[in-house]
mmCIF file with all atom_site columns, C-alpha atoms in Angstrom:
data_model
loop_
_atom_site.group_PDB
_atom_site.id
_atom_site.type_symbol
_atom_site.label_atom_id
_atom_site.label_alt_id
_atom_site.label_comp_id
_atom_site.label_asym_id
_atom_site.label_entity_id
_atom_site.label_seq_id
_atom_site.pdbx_PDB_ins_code
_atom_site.Cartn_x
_atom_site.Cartn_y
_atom_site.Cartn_z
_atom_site.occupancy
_atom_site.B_iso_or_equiv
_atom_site.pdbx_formal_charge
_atom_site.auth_seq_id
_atom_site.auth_comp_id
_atom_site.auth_asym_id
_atom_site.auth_atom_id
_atom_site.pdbx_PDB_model_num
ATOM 1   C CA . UNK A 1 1   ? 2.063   -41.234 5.379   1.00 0.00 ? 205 UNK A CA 1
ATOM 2   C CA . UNK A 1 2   ? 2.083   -37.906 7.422   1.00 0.00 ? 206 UNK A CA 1
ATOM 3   C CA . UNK A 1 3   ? -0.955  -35.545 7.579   1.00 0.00 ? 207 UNK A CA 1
ATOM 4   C CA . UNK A 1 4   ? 1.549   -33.029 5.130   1.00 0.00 ? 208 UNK A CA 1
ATOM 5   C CA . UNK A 1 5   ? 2.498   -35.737 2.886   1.00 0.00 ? 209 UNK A CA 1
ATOM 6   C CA . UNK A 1 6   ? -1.040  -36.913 2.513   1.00 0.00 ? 210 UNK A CA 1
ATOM 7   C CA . UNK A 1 7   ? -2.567  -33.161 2.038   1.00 0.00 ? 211 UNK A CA 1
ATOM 8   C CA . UNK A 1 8   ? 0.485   -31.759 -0.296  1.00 0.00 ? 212 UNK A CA 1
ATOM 9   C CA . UNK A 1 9   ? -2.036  -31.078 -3.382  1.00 0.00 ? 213 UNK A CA 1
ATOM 10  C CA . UNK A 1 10  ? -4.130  -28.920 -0.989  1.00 0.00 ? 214 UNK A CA 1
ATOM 11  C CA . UNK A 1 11  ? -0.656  -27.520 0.684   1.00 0.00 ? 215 UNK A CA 1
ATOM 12  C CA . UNK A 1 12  ? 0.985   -26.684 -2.217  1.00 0.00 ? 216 UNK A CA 1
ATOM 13  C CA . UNK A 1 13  ? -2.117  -24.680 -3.906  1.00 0.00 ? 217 UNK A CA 1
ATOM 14  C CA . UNK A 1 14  ? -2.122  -22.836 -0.471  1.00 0.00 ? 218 UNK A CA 1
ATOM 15  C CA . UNK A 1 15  ? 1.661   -22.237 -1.032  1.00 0.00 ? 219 UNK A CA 1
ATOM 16  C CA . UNK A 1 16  ? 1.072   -20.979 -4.683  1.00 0.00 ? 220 UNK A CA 1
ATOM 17  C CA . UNK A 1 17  ? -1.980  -18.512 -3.743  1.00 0.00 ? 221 UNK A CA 1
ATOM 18  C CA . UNK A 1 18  ? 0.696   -16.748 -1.052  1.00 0.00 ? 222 UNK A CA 1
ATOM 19  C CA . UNK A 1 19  ? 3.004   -16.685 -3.692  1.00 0.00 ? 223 UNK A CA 1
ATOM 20  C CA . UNK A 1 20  ? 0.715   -15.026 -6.465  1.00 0.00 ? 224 UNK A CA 1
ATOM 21  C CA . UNK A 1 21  ? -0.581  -12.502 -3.241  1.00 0.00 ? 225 UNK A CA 1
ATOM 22  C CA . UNK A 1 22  ? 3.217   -11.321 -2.983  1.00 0.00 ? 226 UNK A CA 1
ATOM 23  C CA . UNK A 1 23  ? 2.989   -10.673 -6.787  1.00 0.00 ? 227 UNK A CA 1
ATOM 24  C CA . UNK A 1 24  ? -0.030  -8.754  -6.778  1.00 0.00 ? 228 UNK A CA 1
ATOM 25  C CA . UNK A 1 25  ? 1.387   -6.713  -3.496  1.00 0.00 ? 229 UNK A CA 1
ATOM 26  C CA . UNK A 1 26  ? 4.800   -5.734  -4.984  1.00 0.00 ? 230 UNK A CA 1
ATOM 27  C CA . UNK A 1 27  ? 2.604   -4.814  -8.514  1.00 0.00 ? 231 UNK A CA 1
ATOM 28  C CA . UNK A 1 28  ? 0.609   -2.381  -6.293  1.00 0.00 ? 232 UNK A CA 1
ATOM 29  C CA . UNK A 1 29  ? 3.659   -1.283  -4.180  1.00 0.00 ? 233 UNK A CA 1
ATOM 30  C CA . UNK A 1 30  ? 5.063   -0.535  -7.602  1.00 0.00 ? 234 UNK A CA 1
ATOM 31  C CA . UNK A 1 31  ? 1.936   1.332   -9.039  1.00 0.00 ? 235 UNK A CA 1
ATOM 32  C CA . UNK A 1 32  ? 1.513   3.111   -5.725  1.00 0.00 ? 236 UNK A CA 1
ATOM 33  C CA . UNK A 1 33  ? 5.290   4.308   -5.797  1.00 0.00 ? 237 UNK A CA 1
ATOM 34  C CA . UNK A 1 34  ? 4.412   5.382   -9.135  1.00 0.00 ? 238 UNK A CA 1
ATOM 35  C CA . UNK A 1 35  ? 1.653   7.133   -7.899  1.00 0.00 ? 239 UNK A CA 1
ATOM 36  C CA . UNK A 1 36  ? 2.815   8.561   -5.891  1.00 0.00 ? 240 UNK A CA 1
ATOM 37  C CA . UNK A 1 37  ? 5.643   10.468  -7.651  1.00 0.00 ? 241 UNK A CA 1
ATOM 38  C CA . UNK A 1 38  ? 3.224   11.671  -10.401 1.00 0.00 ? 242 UNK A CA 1
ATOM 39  C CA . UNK A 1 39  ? 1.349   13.338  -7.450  1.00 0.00 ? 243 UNK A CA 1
ATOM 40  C CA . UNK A 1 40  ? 4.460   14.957  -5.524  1.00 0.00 ? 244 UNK A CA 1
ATOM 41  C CA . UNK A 1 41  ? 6.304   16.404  -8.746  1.00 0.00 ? 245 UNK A CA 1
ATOM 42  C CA . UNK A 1 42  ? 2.536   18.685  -9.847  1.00 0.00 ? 246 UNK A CA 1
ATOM 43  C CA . UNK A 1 43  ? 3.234   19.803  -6.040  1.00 0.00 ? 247 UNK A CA 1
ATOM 44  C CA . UNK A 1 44  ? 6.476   20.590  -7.032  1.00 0.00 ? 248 UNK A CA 1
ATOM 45  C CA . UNK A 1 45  ? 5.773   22.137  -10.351 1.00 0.00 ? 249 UNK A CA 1
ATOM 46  C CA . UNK A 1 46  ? 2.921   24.247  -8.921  1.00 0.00 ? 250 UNK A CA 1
ATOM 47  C CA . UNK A 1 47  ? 4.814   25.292  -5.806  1.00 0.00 ? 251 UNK A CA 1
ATOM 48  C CA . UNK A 1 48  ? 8.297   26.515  -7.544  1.00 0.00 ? 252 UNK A CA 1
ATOM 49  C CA . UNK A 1 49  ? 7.512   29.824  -6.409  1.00 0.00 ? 253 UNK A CA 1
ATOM 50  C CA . UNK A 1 50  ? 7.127   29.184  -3.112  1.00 0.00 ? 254 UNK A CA 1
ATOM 51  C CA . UNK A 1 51  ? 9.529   26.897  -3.242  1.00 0.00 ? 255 UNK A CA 1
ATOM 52  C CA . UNK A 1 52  ? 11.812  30.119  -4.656  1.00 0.00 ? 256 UNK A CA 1
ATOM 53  C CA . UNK A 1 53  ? 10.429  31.739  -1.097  1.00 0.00 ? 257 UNK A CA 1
ATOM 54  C CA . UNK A 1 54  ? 11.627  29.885  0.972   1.00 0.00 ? 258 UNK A CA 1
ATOM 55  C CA . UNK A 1 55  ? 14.802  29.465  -0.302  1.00 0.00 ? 259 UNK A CA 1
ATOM 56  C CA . UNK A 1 56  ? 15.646  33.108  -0.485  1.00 0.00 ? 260 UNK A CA 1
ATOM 57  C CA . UNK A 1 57  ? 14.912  33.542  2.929   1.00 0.00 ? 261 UNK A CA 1
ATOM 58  C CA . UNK A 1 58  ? 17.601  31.123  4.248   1.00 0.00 ? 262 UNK A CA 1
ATOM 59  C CA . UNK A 1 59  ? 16.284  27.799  4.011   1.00 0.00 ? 263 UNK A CA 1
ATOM 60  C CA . UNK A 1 60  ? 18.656  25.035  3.171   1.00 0.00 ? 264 UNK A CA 1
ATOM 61  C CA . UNK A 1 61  ? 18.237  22.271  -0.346  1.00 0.00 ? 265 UNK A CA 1
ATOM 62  C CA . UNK A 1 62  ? 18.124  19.844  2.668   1.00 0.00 ? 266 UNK A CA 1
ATOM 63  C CA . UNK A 1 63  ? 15.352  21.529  4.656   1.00 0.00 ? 267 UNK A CA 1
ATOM 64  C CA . UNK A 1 64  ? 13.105  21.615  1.296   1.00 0.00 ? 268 UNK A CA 1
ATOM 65  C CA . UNK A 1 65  ? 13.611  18.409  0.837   1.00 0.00 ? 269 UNK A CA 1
ATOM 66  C CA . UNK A 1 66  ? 12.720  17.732  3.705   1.00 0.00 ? 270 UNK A CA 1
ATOM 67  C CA . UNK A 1 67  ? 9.364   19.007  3.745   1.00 0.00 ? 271 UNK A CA 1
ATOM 68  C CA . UNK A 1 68  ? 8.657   16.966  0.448   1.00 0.00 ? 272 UNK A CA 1
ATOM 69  C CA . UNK A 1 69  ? 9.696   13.847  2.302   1.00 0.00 ? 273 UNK A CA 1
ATOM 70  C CA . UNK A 1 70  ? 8.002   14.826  5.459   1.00 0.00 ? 274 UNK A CA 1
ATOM 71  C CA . UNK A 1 71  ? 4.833   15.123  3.618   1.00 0.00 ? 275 UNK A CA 1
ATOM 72  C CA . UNK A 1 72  ? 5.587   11.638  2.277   1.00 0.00 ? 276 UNK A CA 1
ATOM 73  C CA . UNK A 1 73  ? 5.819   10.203  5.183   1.00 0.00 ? 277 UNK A CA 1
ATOM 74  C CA . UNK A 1 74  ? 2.823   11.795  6.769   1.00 0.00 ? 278 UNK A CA 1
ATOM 75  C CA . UNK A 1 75  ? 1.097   10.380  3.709   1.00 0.00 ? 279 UNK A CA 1
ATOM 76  C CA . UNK A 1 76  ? 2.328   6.482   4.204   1.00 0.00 ? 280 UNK A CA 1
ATOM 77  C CA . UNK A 1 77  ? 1.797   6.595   7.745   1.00 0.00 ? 281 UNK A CA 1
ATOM 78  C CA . UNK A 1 78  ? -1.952  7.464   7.290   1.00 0.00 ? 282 UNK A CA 1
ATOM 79  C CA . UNK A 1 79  ? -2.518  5.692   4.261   1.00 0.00 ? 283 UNK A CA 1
ATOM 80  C CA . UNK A 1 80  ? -0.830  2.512   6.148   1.00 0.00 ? 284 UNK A CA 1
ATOM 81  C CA . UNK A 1 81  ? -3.036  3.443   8.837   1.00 0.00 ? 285 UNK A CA 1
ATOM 82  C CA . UNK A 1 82  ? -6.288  3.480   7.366   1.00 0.00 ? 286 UNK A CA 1
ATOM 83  C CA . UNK A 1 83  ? -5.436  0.635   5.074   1.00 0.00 ? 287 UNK A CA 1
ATOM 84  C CA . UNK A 1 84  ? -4.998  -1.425  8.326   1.00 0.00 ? 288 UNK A CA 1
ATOM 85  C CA . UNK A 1 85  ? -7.914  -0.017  10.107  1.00 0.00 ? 289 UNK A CA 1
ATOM 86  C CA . UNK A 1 86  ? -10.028 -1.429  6.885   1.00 0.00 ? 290 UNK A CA 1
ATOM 87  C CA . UNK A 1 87  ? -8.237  -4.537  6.702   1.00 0.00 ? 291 UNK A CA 1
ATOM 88  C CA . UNK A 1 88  ? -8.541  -5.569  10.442  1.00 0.00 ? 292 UNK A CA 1
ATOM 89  C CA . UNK A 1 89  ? -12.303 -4.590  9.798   1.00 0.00 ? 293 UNK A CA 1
ATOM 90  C CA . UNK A 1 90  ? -12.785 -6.488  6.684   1.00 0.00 ? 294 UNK A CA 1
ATOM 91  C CA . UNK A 1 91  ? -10.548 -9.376  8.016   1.00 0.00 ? 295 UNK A CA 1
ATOM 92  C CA . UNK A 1 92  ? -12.553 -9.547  11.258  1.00 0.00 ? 296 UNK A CA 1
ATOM 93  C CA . UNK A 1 93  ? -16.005 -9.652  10.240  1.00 0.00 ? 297 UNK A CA 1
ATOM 94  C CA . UNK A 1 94  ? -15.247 -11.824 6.702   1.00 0.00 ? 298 UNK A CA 1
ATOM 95  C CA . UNK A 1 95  ? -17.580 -14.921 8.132   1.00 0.00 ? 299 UNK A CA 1
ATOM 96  C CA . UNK A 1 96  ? -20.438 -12.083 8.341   1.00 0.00 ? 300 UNK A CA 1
ATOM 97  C CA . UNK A 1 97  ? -19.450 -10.587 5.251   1.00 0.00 ? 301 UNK A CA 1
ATOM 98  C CA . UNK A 1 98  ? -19.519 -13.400 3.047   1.00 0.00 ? 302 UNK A CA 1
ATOM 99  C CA . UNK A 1 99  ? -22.807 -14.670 4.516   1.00 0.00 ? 303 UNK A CA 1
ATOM 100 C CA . UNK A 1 100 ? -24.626 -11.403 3.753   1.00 0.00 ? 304 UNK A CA 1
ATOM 101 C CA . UNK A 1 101 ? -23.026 -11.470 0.123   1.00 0.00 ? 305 UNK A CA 1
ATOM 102 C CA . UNK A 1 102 ? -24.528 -15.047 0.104   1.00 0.00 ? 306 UNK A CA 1
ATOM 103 C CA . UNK A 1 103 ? -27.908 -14.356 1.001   1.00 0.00 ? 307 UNK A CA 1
ATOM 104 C CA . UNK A 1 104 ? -28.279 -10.301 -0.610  1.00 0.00 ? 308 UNK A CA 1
ATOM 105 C CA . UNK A 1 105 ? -26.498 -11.518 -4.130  1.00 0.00 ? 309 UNK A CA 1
ATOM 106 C CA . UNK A 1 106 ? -26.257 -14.846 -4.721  1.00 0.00 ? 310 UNK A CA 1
ATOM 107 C CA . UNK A 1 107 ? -22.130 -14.712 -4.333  1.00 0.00 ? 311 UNK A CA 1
ATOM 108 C CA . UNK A 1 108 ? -20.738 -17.710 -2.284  1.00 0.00 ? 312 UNK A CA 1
ATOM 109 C CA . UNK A 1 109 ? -16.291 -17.359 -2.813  1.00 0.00 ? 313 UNK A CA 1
ATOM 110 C CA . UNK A 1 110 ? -16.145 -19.352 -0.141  1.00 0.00 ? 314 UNK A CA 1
ATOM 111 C CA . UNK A 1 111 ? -16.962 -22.927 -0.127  1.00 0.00 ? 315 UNK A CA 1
ATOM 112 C CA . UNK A 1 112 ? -16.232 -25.379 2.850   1.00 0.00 ? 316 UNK A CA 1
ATOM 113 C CA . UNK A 1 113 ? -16.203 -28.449 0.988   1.00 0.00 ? 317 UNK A CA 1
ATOM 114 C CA . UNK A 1 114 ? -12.963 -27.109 -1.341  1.00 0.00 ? 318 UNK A CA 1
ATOM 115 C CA . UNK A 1 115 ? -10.705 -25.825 1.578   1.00 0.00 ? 319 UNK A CA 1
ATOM 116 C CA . UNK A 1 116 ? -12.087 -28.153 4.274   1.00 0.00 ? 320 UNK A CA 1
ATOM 117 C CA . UNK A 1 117 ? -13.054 -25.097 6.557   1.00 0.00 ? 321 UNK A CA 1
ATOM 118 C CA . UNK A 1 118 ? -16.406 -24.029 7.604   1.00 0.00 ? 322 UNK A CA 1
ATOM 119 C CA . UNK A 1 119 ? -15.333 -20.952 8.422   1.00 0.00 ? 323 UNK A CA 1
ATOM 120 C CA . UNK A 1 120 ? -12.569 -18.633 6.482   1.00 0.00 ? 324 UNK A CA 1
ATOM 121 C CA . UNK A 1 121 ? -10.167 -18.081 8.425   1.00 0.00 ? 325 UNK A CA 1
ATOM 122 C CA . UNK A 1 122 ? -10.059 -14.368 9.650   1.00 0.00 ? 326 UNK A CA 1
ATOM 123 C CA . UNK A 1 123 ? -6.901  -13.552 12.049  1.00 0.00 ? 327 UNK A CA 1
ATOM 124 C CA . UNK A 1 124 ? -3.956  -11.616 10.606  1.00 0.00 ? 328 UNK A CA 1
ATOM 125 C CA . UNK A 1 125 ? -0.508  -12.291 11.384  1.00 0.00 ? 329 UNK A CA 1
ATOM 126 C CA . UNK A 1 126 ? 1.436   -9.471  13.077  1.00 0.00 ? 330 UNK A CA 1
ATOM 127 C CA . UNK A 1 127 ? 4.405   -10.188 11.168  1.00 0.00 ? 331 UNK A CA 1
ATOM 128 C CA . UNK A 1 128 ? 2.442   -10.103 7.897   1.00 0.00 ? 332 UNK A CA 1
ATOM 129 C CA . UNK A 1 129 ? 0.885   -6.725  9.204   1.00 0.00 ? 333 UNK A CA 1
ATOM 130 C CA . UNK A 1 130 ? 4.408   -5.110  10.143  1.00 0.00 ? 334 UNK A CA 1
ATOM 131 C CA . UNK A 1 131 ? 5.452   -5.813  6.630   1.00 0.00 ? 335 UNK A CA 1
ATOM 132 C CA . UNK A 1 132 ? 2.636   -4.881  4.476   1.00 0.00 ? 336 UNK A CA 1
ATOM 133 C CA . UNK A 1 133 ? 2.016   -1.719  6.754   1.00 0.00 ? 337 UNK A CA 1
ATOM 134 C CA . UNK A 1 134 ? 6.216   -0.743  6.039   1.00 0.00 ? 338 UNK A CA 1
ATOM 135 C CA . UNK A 1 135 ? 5.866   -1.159  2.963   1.00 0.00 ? 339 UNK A CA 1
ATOM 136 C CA . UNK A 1 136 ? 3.486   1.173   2.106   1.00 0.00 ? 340 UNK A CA 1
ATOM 137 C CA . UNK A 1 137 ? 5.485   4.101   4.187   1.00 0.00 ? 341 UNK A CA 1
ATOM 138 C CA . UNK A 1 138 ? 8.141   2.896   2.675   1.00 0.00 ? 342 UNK A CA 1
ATOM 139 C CA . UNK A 1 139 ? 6.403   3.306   -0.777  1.00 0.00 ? 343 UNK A CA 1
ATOM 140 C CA . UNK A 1 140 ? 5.418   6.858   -0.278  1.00 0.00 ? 344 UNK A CA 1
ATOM 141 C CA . UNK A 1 141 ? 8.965   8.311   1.007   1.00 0.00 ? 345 UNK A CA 1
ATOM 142 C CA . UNK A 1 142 ? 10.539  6.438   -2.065  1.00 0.00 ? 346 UNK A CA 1
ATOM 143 C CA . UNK A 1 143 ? 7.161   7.951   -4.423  1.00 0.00 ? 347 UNK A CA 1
ATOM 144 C CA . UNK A 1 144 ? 8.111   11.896  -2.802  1.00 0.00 ? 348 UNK A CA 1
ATOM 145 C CA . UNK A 1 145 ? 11.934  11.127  -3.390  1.00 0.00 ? 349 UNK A CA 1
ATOM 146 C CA . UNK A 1 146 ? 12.885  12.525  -6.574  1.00 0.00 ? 350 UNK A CA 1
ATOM 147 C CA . UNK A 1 147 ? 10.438  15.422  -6.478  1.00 0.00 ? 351 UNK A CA 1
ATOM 148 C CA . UNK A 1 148 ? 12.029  16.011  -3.413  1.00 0.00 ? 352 UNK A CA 1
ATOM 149 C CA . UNK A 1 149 ? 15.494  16.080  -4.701  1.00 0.00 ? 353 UNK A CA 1
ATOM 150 C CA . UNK A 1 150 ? 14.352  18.206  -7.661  1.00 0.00 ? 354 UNK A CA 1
ATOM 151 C CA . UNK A 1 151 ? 12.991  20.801  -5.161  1.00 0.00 ? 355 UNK A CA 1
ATOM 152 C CA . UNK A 1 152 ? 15.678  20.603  -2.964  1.00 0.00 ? 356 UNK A CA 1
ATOM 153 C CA . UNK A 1 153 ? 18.114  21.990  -6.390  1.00 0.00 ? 357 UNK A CA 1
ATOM 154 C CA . UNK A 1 154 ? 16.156  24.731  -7.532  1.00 0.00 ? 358 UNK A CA 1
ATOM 155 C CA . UNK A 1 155 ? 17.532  27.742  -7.724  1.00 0.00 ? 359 UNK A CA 1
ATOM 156 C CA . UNK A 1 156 ? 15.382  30.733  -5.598  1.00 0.00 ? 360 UNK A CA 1
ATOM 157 C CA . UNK A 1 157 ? 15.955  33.354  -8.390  1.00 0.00 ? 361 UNK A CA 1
ATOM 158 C CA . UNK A 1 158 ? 14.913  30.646  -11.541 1.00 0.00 ? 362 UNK A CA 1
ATOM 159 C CA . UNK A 1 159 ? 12.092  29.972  -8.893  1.00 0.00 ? 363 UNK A CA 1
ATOM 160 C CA . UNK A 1 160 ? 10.504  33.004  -8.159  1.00 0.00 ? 364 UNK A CA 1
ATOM 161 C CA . UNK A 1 161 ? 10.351  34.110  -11.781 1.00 0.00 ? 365 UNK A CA 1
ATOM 162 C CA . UNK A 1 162 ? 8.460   30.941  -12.555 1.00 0.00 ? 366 UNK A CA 1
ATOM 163 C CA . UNK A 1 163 ? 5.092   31.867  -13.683 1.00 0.00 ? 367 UNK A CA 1
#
């Protein structure tokens, strides 16, 4: 009997928490989009005059779209920053983390005898990190996309009587 035929309970509960953390990512991905959209088209409602602006003084649908997307990305790219920055923090120091919860409030998640560790393991996989970190840029251009579009085919004189 090989060592993955003998632990294949333990492997395959592994297996399934992966699979359930891929479920709860893409629900937050989704939220996030979601999010994120809500957020971009009250810019876009509250900035139709300005919007109106800067298309009567010669800018193009695809320049003010743009901007919208721009500001999307800006948004992922620090958001995916700073996510990471927390996560290699909180990944990095989980051993130290765990112990203080353990002795400050009485909360033990980890225990060695049910995942045959005595230590959690804390590196992160640069794949993994490439992916999630995508993702979430990925998730904020798609959130500013239609708010983007619906700026982009406003009309400067509908625009700049808004108000």
């Amino acid at each position: 009997e090989t060592w993955d035929e003998h632990q294949k309970d333990f492997l395959s509960a592994v297996e399934h928490e992966e699979s359930l953390l891929v479920v709860l990512f893409a629900i937050i991905s989704i939220v996030a989009i979601f999010l994120i959209f809500c957020i971009f088209f009250m810019i876009v409602m509250e900035k139709t005059r300005d919007i109106g602006i800067i298309k009567s003084v010669g800018a193009t649908s695809g320049s003010v779209a743009a901007i919208f997307l721009g500001y999307g990305l800006v948004i992922g790219l620090f958001g995916g920053g700073m996510g990471l920055l927390m996560a290699y923090l909180v990944v990095h120091n989980i051993n130290e983390l765990h112990a203080w919860m353990a002795a400050r409030l009485g909360v033990e998640i980890w225990n060695a005898k049910t995942y045959l560790f005595d230590t959690i393991p804390n590196t992160m996989d640069a794949h993994d990190v490439a992916v999630i970190v995508s993702v979430a840029i990925l998730s904020s251009v798609i959130g500013a996309l239609v708010p983007a579009i619906r700026a982009a085919r406003m009309n400067p004189v509908d625009a700049l009587r808004w108000e």
